[in-house]
PDB file of C-alpha atoms in Angstrom:
ATOM      1  CA  MET Z  16      -3.366 -51.607  62.434  1.00 50.00           C
ATOM      2  CA  ALA Z  17      -0.037 -49.957  62.239  1.00 48.00           C
ATOM      3  CA  GLY Z  18       1.764 -52.961  63.152  1.00 62.00           C
ATOM      4  CA  ARG Z  19       0.598 -54.558  60.250  1.00 79.00           C
ATOM      5  CA  ILE Z  20       2.173 -51.963  58.030  1.00 87.00           C
ATOM      6  CA  SER Z  21       5.622 -53.058  57.187  1.00 89.00           C
ATOM      7  CA  ASP Z  22       8.580 -50.583  56.070  1.00 89.00           C
ATOM      8  CA  GLU Z  23       8.471 -52.764  52.649  1.00 91.00           C
ATOM      9  CA  THR Z  24       4.912 -51.997  52.179  1.00 91.00           C
ATOM     10  CA  ILE Z  25       5.662 -47.943  52.897  1.00 90.00           C
ATOM     11  CA  GLU Z  26       8.782 -48.406  50.570  1.00 92.00           C
ATOM     12  CA  TYR Z  27       6.570 -50.092  48.032  1.00 93.00           C
ATOM     13  CA  VAL Z  28       3.736 -47.440  47.883  1.00 91.00           C
ATOM     14  CA  GLY Z  29       6.556 -44.760  47.786  1.00 91.00           C
ATOM     15  CA  ILE Z  30       7.931 -46.478  44.503  1.00 93.00           C
ATOM     16  CA  LEU Z  31       4.446 -46.786  42.983  1.00 94.00           C
ATOM     17  CA  ALA Z  32       3.814 -43.120  43.914  1.00 93.00           C
ATOM     18  CA  GLN Z  33       7.064 -42.010  42.585  1.00 94.00           C
ATOM     19  CA  LEU Z  34       8.176 -40.168  46.235  1.00 91.00           C
ATOM     20  CA  GLU Z  35      11.369 -39.941  47.434  1.00 91.00           C
ATOM     21  CA  LEU Z  36      10.541 -40.057  51.755  1.00 90.00           C
ATOM     22  CA  SER Z  37      13.062 -39.605  54.149  1.00 92.00           C
ATOM     23  CA  GLY Z  38      12.861 -41.708  57.350  1.00 90.00           C
ATOM     24  CA  THR Z  39      10.459 -39.289  58.681  1.00 93.00           C
ATOM     25  CA  GLU Z  40       8.225 -38.902  56.413  1.00 93.00           C
ATOM     26  CA  LYS Z  41       8.049 -42.928  55.786  1.00 91.00           C
ATOM     27  CA  GLU Z  42       7.037 -43.130  59.420  1.00 91.00           C
ATOM     28  CA  GLN Z  43       4.419 -40.887  59.262  1.00 93.00           C
ATOM     29  CA  ALA Z  44       3.416 -42.291  56.145  1.00 92.00           C
ATOM     30  CA  LYS Z  45       3.170 -45.491  57.885  1.00 92.00           C
ATOM     31  CA  GLU Z  46       1.069 -43.987  60.697  1.00 91.00           C
ATOM     32  CA  ASP Z  47      -1.491 -42.440  58.438  1.00 92.00           C
ATOM     33  CA  MET Z  48      -1.987 -45.811  56.576  1.00 91.00           C
ATOM     34  CA  GLY Z  49      -2.679 -47.165  59.902  1.00 90.00           C
ATOM     35  CA  LYS Z  50      -5.160 -44.706  60.979  1.00 91.00           C
ATOM     36  CA  LEU Z  51      -7.076 -45.167  57.450  1.00 91.00           C
ATOM     37  CA  LEU Z  52      -7.085 -48.873  57.545  1.00 90.00           C
ATOM     38  CA  ASP Z  53      -8.250 -48.553  61.219  1.00 90.00           C
ATOM     39  CA  TYR Z  54     -11.061 -46.137  59.874  1.00 92.00           C
ATOM     40  CA  ILE Z  55     -12.277 -48.525  56.863  1.00 90.00           C
ATOM     41  CA  ASP Z  56     -12.347 -51.777  59.939  1.00 89.00           C
ATOM     42  CA  LYS Z  57     -14.423 -49.281  61.702  1.00 90.00           C
ATOM     43  CA  LEU Z  58     -16.590 -48.881  58.412  1.00 86.00           C
ATOM     44  CA  GLY Z  59     -17.197 -52.532  58.242  1.00 86.00           C
ATOM     45  CA  GLU Z  60     -18.769 -52.779  61.598  1.00 89.00           C
ATOM     46  CA  LEU Z  61     -21.616 -50.609  60.217  1.00 89.00           C
ATOM     47  CA  ASP Z  62     -24.941 -52.366  59.518  1.00 90.00           C
ATOM     48  CA  THR Z  63     -25.726 -52.308  55.900  1.00 87.00           C
ATOM     49  CA  GLU Z  64     -28.384 -54.475  56.040  1.00 90.00           C
ATOM     50  CA  GLY Z  65     -31.430 -53.610  53.419  1.00 90.00           C
ATOM     51  CA  VAL Z  66     -29.148 -50.429  51.959  1.00 86.00           C
ATOM     52  CA  GLU Z  67     -28.865 -50.888  48.320  1.00 86.00           C
ATOM     53  CA  PRO Z  68     -25.479 -50.345  46.570  1.00 86.00           C
ATOM     54  CA  MET Z  69     -24.968 -47.082  44.477  1.00 84.00           C
ATOM     55  CA  SER Z  70     -22.584 -45.762  42.350  1.00 82.00           C
ATOM     56  CA  HIS Z  71     -23.044 -42.204  43.106  1.00 83.00           C
ATOM     57  CA  VAL Z  72     -24.372 -40.246  46.091  1.00 83.00           C
ATOM     58  CA  PHE Z  73     -27.292 -38.373  43.891  1.00 85.00           C
ATOM     59  CA  PRO Z  74     -29.520 -39.807  41.569  1.00 82.00           C
ATOM     60  CA  VAL Z  75     -28.174 -39.921  38.226  1.00 79.00           C
ATOM     61  CA  LYS Z  76     -29.569 -41.094  35.232  1.00 81.00           C
ATOM     62  CA  ASN Z  77     -28.688 -40.769  31.481  1.00 81.00           C
ATOM     63  CA  VAL Z  78     -31.464 -37.902  29.692  1.00 81.00           C
ATOM     64  CA  PHE Z  79     -31.298 -38.370  25.886  1.00 86.00           C
ATOM     65  CA  ARG Z  80     -32.703 -35.978  23.570  1.00 84.00           C
ATOM     66  CA  GLU Z  81     -32.629 -35.567  19.769  1.00 87.00           C
ATOM     67  CA  ASP Z  82     -29.825 -33.209  18.490  1.00 85.00           C
ATOM     68  CA  GLN Z  83     -31.468 -29.854  17.179  1.00 86.00           C
ATOM     69  CA  VAL Z  84     -29.617 -27.181  15.276  1.00 84.00           C
ATOM     70  CA  THR Z  85     -31.017 -23.841  17.248  1.00 84.00           C
ATOM     71  CA  ASN Z  86     -27.977 -21.470  15.587  1.00 81.00           C
ATOM     72  CA  GLY Z  87     -28.031 -22.474  12.336  1.00 79.00           C
ATOM     73  CA  ASP Z  88     -25.596 -21.416   9.411  1.00 80.00           C
ATOM     74  CA  THR Z  89     -24.317 -18.192  10.076  1.00 84.00           C
ATOM     75  CA  ARG Z  90     -21.004 -18.811   8.115  1.00 85.00           C
ATOM     76  CA  GLU Z  91     -21.070 -15.408   6.180  1.00 85.00           C
ATOM     77  CA  GLU Z  92     -22.239 -13.385   9.544  1.00 87.00           C
ATOM     78  CA  ILE Z  93     -18.929 -14.645  11.211  1.00 87.00           C
ATOM     79  CA  LEU Z  94     -16.837 -14.130   8.099  1.00 89.00           C
ATOM     80  CA  LYS Z  95     -17.242 -10.819   8.040  1.00 87.00           C
ATOM     81  CA  ASN Z  96     -15.339 -10.159  10.991  1.00 85.00           C
ATOM     82  CA  ALA Z  97     -12.152 -12.301   9.377  1.00 88.00           C
ATOM     83  CA  PRO Z  98      -9.510  -9.962   7.915  1.00 89.00           C
ATOM     84  CA  ASP Z  99      -8.833 -12.108   5.688  1.00 91.00           C
ATOM     85  CA  GLN Z 100     -10.963 -15.408   4.008  1.00 89.00           C
ATOM     86  CA  LYS Z 101     -10.850 -17.876   1.370  1.00 89.00           C
ATOM     87  CA  GLU Z 102     -13.212 -20.276   0.383  1.00 89.00           C
ATOM     88  CA  GLY Z 103     -15.678 -19.938   2.908  1.00 86.00           C
ATOM     89  CA  ALA Z 104     -13.108 -19.731   6.096  1.00 89.00           C
ATOM     90  CA  PHE Z 105     -10.492 -17.882   7.905  1.00 90.00           C
ATOM     91  CA  ASN Z 106      -7.300 -17.452   5.746  1.00 91.00           C
ATOM     92  CA  VAL Z 107      -4.428 -17.294   8.570  1.00 90.00           C
ATOM     93  CA  PRO Z 108      -0.628 -17.486   7.622  1.00 88.00           C
ATOM     94  CA  LYS Z 109       1.089 -20.514   7.637  1.00 87.00           C
ATOM     95  CA  THR Z 110       2.712 -21.150  11.118  1.00 89.00           C
ATOM     96  CA  VAL Z 111       4.135 -24.620  10.667  1.00 88.00           C
ATOM     97  CA  GLU Z 112       7.007 -25.395   7.894  1.00 80.00           C
TER      98      GLU Z 112
END
């Protein structure tokens, strides 16, 4: 399979990935891509007859529920910790001009 991968392909993939590869790294990438494509070909040999396509390995389902407020309005309690407050909110020094 490695013979199907040209130097131009490795160069193009390097450009897409914004990598500067040395000659040795290009040869290693060519070999690695070849192994990857060989493995993909091997997977293509598997008998998948009767196997349902799936998007996740584990069963996933949406859980819908009504939003319920559980902590209530604790503004006054929270503002007790504020060193300075104004109109029901923390008052902090201006940091951006």
